[in-house]
Every structure is written in C-alpha cells, then in structure tokens.
Coordinates of C-alpha atoms in Angstrom, one line a residue:
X1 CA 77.4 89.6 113.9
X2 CA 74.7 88.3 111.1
X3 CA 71.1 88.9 111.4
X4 CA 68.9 87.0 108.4
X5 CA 65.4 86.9 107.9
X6 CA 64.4 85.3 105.1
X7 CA 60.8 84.5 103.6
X8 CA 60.9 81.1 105.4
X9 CA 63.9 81.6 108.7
X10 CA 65.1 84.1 110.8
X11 CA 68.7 83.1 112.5
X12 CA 71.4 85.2 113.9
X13 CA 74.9 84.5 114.6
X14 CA 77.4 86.1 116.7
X15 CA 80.8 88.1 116.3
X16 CA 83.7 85.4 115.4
X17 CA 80.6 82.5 116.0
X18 CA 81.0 79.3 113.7
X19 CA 77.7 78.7 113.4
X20 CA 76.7 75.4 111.4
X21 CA 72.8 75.1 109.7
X22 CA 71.5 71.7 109.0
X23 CA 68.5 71.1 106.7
X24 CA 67.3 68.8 103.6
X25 CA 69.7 70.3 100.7
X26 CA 66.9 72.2 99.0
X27 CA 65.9 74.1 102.1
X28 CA 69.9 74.7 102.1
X29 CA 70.4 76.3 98.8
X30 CA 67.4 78.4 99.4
X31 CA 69.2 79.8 102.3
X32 CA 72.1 80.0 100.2
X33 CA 70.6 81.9 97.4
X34 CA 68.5 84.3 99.7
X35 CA 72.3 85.1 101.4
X36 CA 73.6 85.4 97.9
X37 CA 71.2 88.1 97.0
X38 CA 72.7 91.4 98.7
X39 CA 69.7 93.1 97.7
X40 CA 67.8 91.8 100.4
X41 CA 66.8 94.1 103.0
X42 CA 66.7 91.2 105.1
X43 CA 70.0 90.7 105.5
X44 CA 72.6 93.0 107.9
X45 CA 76.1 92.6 109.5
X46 CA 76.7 94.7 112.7
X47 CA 73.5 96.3 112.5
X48 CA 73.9 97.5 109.2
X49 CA 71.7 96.0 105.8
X50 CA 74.2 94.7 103.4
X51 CA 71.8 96.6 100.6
X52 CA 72.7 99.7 102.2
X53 CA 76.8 99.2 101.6
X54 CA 78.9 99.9 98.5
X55 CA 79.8 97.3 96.8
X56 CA 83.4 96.2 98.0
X57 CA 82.2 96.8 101.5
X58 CA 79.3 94.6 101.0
X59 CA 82.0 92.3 99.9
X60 CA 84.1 92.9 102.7
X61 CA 81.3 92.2 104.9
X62 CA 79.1 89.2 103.5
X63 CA 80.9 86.7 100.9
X64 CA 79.0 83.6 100.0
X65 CA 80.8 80.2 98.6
X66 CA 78.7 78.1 97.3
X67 CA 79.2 74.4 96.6
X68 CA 79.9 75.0 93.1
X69 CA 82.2 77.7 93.0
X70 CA 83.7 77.9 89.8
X71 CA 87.9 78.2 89.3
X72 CA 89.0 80.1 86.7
X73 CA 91.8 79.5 83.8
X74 CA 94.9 81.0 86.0
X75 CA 97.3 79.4 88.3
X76 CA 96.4 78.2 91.4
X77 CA 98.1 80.6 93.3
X78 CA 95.9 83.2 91.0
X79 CA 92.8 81.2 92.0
X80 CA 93.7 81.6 95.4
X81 CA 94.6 85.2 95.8
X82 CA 91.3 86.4 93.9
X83 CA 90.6 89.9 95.8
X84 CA 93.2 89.6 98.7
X85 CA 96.1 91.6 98.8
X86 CA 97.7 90.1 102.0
X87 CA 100.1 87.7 101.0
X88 CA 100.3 85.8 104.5
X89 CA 96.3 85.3 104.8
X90 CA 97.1 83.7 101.3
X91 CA 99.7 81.2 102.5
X92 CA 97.4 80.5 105.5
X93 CA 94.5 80.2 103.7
X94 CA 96.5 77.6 101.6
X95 CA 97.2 75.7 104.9
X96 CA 94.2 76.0 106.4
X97 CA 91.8 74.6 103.5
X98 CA 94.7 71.7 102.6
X99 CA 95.3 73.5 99.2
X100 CA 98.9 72.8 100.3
X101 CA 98.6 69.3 99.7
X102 CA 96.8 69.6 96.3
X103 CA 99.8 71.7 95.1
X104 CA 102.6 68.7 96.0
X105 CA 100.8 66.6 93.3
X106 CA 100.8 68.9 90.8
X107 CA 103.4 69.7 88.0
X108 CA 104.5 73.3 88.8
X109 CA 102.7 73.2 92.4
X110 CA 101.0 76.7 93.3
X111 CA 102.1 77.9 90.0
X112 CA 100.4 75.5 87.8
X113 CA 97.6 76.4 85.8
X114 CA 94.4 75.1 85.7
X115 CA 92.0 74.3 82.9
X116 CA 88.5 76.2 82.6
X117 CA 86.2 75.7 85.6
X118 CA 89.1 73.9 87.4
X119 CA 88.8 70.9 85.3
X120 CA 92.3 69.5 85.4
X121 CA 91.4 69.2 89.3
X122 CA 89.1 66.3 91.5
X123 CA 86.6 67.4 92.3
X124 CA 87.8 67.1 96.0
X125 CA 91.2 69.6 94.9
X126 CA 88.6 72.0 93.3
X127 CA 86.8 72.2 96.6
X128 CA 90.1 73.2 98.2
X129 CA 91.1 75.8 95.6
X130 CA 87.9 77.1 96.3
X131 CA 87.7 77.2 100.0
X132 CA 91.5 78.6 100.1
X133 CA 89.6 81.7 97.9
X134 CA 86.8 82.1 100.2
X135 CA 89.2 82.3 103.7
X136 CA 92.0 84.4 101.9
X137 CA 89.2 87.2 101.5
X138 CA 88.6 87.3 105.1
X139 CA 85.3 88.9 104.9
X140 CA 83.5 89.5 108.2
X141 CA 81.1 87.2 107.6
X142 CA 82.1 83.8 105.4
X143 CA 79.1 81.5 104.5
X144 CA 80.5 78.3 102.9
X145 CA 77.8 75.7 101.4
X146 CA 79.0 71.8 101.5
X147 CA 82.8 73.0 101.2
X148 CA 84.2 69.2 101.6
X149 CA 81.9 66.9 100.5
X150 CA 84.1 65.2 97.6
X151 CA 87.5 65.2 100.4
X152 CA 87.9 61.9 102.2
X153 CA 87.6 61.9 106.1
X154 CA 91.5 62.7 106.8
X155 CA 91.8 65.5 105.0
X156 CA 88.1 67.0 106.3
X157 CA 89.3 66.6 109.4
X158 CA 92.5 69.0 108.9
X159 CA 90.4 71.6 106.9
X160 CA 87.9 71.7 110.2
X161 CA 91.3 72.4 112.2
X162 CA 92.4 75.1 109.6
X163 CA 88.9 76.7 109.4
X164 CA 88.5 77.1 113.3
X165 CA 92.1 78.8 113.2
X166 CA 91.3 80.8 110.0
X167 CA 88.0 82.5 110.7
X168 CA 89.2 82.8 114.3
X169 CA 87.4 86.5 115.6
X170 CA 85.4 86.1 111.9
X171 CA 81.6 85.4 111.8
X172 CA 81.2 82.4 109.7
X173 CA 78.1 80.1 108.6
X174 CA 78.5 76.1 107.4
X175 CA 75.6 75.3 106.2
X176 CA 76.3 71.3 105.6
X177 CA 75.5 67.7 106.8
X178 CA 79.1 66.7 107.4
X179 CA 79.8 65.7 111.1
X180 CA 83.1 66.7 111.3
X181 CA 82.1 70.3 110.4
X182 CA 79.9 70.5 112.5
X183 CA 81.8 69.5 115.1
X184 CA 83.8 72.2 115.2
X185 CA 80.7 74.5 114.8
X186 CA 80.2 76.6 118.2
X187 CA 76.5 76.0 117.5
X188 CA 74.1 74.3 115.2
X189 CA 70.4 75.2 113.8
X190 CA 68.5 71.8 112.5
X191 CA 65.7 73.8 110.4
X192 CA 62.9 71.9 109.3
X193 CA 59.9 73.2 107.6
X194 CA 61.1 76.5 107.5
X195 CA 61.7 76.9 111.1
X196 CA 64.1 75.8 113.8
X197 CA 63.6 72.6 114.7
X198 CA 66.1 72.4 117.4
X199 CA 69.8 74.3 118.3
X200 CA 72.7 73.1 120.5
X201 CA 75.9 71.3 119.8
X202 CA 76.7 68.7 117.5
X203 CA 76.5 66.5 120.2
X204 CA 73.1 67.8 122.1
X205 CA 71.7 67.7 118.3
X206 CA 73.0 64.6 117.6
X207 CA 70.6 62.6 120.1
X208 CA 67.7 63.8 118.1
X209 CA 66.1 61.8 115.4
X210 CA 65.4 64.4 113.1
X211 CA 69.4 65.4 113.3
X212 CA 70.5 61.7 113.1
X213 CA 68.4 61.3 109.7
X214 CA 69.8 64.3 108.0
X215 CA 73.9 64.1 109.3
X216 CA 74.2 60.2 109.5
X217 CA 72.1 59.0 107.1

C-alpha cells in the first residue's frame, strides 16, 4: 500500500490497487516529481517512509517512470533487463508492454542496439522499451507518468491488458488522461486545485464535466 502527502494532495492506494490520477499535466508532473523525490518524509509503502530505507530497497519498494524516460546505448534486451535478474518477468514484461512487437521490426530484434537516448526508436517504441523496464523491475509500488501517449489505440489497448496481468498483486499508480488506462484502473482520483475533486470509476468519473474536459478533450 502507498500513502502520499504532498505539499498540495494527500492520496493513498491499496495493496495490488491500480489506481489511475487525472489532473491538468502540470499538477501531474508535480505529483510526479514530489514521488520522484525519496527524500520526502511524506511518502511510505506498507507503513514504512521510503526516506527511512536503503537504497535498493527504496528501489524495490517505490520506482517512478516518468514520461521521458531515457534508453540508453545497449540492446534492447539490455534496456529491458536494467536491474532485474529474473529472466521470465523479462520476457513477460516484453509481452505485457508490446515490446514484442517493436522487436519484429527491427534488424537483430531484442538484440539490436539502440542509438543514445533511444533515438533509432518512435517515439511510441521508445515508450515500450521504457515501460517493459519499469514492469521487469517489479517494484512494489510502480508509478508510470503518460506511458502510451505516442502508441495508437490498438496497441494501448494490449499494453492495458498486459499491465493489469503484470502488476497483478503490485501497487501501481497511472497518472494519465488516456481512457483506455484508465479503464482498466480499479479507481480514479480527478484532482483539481490541489485537492480531489471527485473518485470512482472511469465510468462514474466520466459523467462529470470536469473529467470529460481533461480525458476527452
């Protein structure tokens, strides 16, 4: 479980809850950053303040992916893999965020290598590099930021599948506009103004005006 109070929101979310987090994008990176910084007392997992844990456990308990994750100059497998050691949450994580199908188009598939920053990729593969890295760590807690906004509508669709299967039993947090995330959210937080506006479902949320403005545009 997640407990965050930040300067502007408090929110909690439960063991193995998806819970998505609607709000204008800079109220969204500021609860991004704020997450980001594990020396905030105002952050704990299971009770305990992320500030308080050594650093791998603080990784094992909190990992943040933001929406400009950078790759880095190895293979894609290599990208993949960063700190896991568990070679089948890698091949699912590779399923699960469609990294699969970026690897079909290119030359030496998993094993090709990528430019600086991920460069040789769209920026929609990149995005699936990226969210492949962030599930194959299986942290307790996974906070993703926008992790599909450059995939087309297909291919979101499967990664909200894979997610829901992936972080299974896990804690995560989507904070994002896209419907079909939050679709498969368990619940969903429309902050406003640095409060919660409303909380339900996608669908309860989605009769609201506020909620309409901000997901459908």
């Amino acid at each position: 479980a997640l407990t965050v109070r930040t300067p502007a929101v408090t929110f909690s979310a439960n063991a193995g809850e998806i819970l998505g987090i609607v709000a204008v994008p800079p109220a969204a990176a500021a609860i991004v950053d704020f997450l980001a910084g594990s020396d905030d007392a105002g952050i704990s997992v299971d009770g305990v303040p992320v500030v308080e844990l050594a650093p791998d456990a603080a990784t094992a308990a909190l990992l943040v992916a933001r929406h400009d994750a950078h790759l880095f100059a190895q293979t894609v497998l290599a990208n993949v893999q960063g700190i896991s050691t568990d070679a089948g949450r890698v091949r699912a994580a590779i399923a699960a965020s469609d990294t699969d199908q970026v690897a079909q188009t290119l030359p030496d598939g998993l094993d090709t290598l990528l430019a600086e920053r991920g460069r040789s990729l769209s920026g929609g593969q990149r995005q699936r590099v990226a969210l492949a890295r962030a599930l194959a760590a299986d942290p307790a807690v996974l906070v993703l930021h926008d992790p599909t906004t450059a995939v087309d509508t297909a291919t979101e669709a499967r990664i909200a599948e894979g997610l829901r299967t992936m972080r299974a039993g896990r804690t995560t947090i989507l904070l994002t506009t896209s419907p079909t995330l939050l679709s498969a959210c368990d619940r969903v937080l429309l902050v406003s103004d640095g409060r919660i506006e409303a909380e339900g479902s996608h669908a309860q949320l989605a009769t609201g005006s506020s909620y309409r403005e901000l997901v459908f545009g």
